[in-house]
Amino acid sequence: CLMLAAVGLSAPALTTAVHAQEKPAAEAPKDTVRPELFKLLDPAAIKPLMDAKNYAEVQNRVQQAEAFPNRTPYEDYVVNRMKLSLGSATNNNEIAIPALEAVINSGRLQGQEQADFILALGNMHYNAKDYTKAIEWFKRYQKESSTPEKVAPSLIRAYYLGGDFANAKAALLPAIEATEKAGQKPSDEDLRLLASSANKVKDDAGYLTALEKLVAHYPNDDFWTDVLNRGVARKSGFDAQTNMINVYRLEAATVKKMAPEEYVDLAELALRDGFPSEAKKAMDAGYAAGVLGQGSNAKAHAALRDKATKGAADDAKNIAAGEASAAKAKTGAGLVNLGWAYATMDQGDKGVGFIQQGIAKGGLKNPEEAKLRLGMAQALAGKKAEAIQTFETVKGGGGAGDLAKYWIVHLNQK
C-alpha cells in the first residue's frame, strides 16, 4: 500500500515534456522528452491501458521506449517512473525494484517524496525476504528522513528475520525502554522478539530482562514460571533451604495451575516448617486444578492431603495456646511463625500483627525472610499498598530480594 501511495501511476515529468515540445528548440528547458518517446509514454494514452489492465501493451510501450538510443538522464527518469508504475500494478518486483532504485538515485526527488520512495524500496525488499537489502534501505531512510523512528520496527524485524540477532536485540531494548519511560506499554511482539534475540545470542541476562518485562506487561503461567526459575531459583547464591517454599508461594499466587510436583513440594515444605493449613490449601488447589489424585501417585497424594487436613484441624484448635510462649521467647522467631500460621488460616490482620511484633523483637536468623513473609501476609490480608512498601525494604540475598521484587510486579498487576 505504501509503495502504491508513494509512486502513484502518474508521471509529472511528462507534463513538463509536453510543454517543452511547444517551445522553440533554443528555449527548451533542460528536462525534455523527445516527441517520439513522449508518444509512447503519453499519460493520456497510458492511463486507459492501466485502467483496463492491459499491462502487456504498457510493457510493450516501455520496451520500445527503452530501445531509444542516447537517452538523456531525464528520459531515463521518465522511463523508470513508468516502469515503476507498471511493476507496482503487476506486483512484478523484477521490474519495480530496479526502476525504483534508479528513480531514487536520479537526484530528481526531494524531501519527503525521496524519503517515501526510499521507504517503499525498503519495504519491497522486506516483503521479498531480501533482508540484507531491506536493512540497507531502511538505514538510508533513517539518514535522509526527518522521521527516522518510523522505520525502526521494520528495521528491527529485518535484523531478526535476517539472522542478525545481536543488532535486533541492541535496537529493541532502548526502543522498549523509551516506550516504558513515556508511560506506554511495549507491544507483546517486541518483547517476545527481545527475549528470542537474547536467547539466540545466549545472553541470559538479556533474556531475563525480556522475561521480566513480559511478566510485567503480559503475564501468563509460562512467563511467571520461567522468570521465577531463572530470576530466583537458578541464580547463584539462592538459598533453597529457606526460600524454595517462598518461590512456590509466589508461583501459587501468580499462575492458574502449577505442576503436580510443585503442589506436592509446597505442601511438604509447609508441613516441614509447621504450617499444615498452608499445606492443606496447596493440596486442595492441586486437586481443584485437576493435577493431583490421578495416576500412579494418586494414593500418595491422598495420604499427603489427609495428613495436611488433620494437621490443619489440630492447628486451628491449638494455635492460640502458643501465643503466650511466643511472646515470652528471647527472639521474635516464634512470633513470626505464629503470624504466618494465622495468615495461612485466613486471619490476615492477626497474622500481620504477630509478624511485625516478631521483627521488632529481633534476634532473627534471617530478618529479610521475615520481612518477605510480612509482605506476603499483608498481601493475603488485602493490604496491597502496605505489602508493596514492605517488599521494597527486602534487600537480602539468597533469593529474598528477588522474590520481593517479583511480588511487587504481581501486586501492581492486581
PDB file of C-alpha atoms in Angstrom, residues 139 142 152 155-157 159-160 164-178 190 193-201 203 206-207 210:
ATOM      1  CA  LYS A 139      19.089   2.618   7.320  1.00  0.00           C
ATOM      2  CA  GLN A 142      16.858   6.879   8.791  1.00  0.00           C
ATOM      3  CA  ALA A 152      12.586   1.352  13.413  1.00  0.00           C
ATOM      4  CA  LEU A 155      14.457  -2.441  10.621  1.00  0.00           C
ATOM      5  CA  ILE A 156      14.399  -4.466  13.836  1.00  0.00           C
ATOM      6  CA  ARG A 157      12.361  -7.215  12.226  1.00  0.00           C
ATOM      7  CA  TYR A 159      17.605  -7.751  11.521  1.00  0.00           C
ATOM      8  CA  TYR A 160      15.807 -10.578  13.305  1.00  0.00           C
ATOM      9  CA  ASP A 164      21.284 -10.683  12.899  1.00  0.00           C
ATOM     10  CA  PHE A 165      20.000 -11.253  16.416  1.00  0.00           C
ATOM     11  CA  ALA A 166      22.666  -9.112  18.091  1.00  0.00           C
ATOM     12  CA  ASN A 167      21.596  -5.982  16.202  1.00  0.00           C
ATOM     13  CA  ALA A 168      17.930  -6.839  16.700  1.00  0.00           C
ATOM     14  CA  LYS A 169      18.481  -7.021  20.457  1.00  0.00           C
ATOM     15  CA  ALA A 170      20.595  -3.876  20.507  1.00  0.00           C
ATOM     16  CA  ALA A 171      17.865  -1.914  18.710  1.00  0.00           C
ATOM     17  CA  LEU A 172      14.935  -3.395  20.621  1.00  0.00           C
ATOM     18  CA  LEU A 173      15.956  -2.771  24.217  1.00  0.00           C
ATOM     19  CA  PRO A 174      16.317   1.052  24.050  1.00  0.00           C
ATOM     20  CA  ALA A 175      13.127   1.304  21.995  1.00  0.00           C
ATOM     21  CA  ILE A 176      11.205  -0.718  24.585  1.00  0.00           C
ATOM     22  CA  GLU A 177      12.677   1.252  27.476  1.00  0.00           C
ATOM     23  CA  ALA A 178      11.770   4.543  25.769  1.00  0.00           C
ATOM     24  CA  ASP A 190       8.539  -6.505  20.601  1.00  0.00           C
ATOM     25  CA  LEU A 193      11.423 -10.577  19.855  1.00  0.00           C
ATOM     26  CA  LEU A 194      13.728  -9.185  22.545  1.00  0.00           C
ATOM     27  CA  ALA A 195      13.529 -12.427  24.509  1.00  0.00           C
ATOM     28  CA  SER A 196      14.108 -14.543  21.433  1.00  0.00           C
ATOM     29  CA  SER A 197      17.010 -12.371  20.211  1.00  0.00           C
ATOM     30  CA  ALA A 198      18.708 -12.525  23.604  1.00  0.00           C
ATOM     31  CA  ASN A 199      18.205 -16.278  23.714  1.00  0.00           C
ATOM     32  CA  LYS A 200      19.676 -16.681  20.221  1.00  0.00           C
ATOM     33  CA  VAL A 201      22.885 -14.907  21.228  1.00  0.00           C
ATOM     34  CA  ASP A 203      22.545 -13.516  26.573  1.00  0.00           C
ATOM     35  CA  GLY A 206      19.093 -10.007  28.422  1.00  0.00           C
ATOM     36  CA  TYR A 207      16.663 -12.905  28.222  1.00  0.00           C
ATOM     37  CA  ALA A 210      12.814  -9.509  28.493  1.00  0.00           C
TER      38      ALA A 210
END
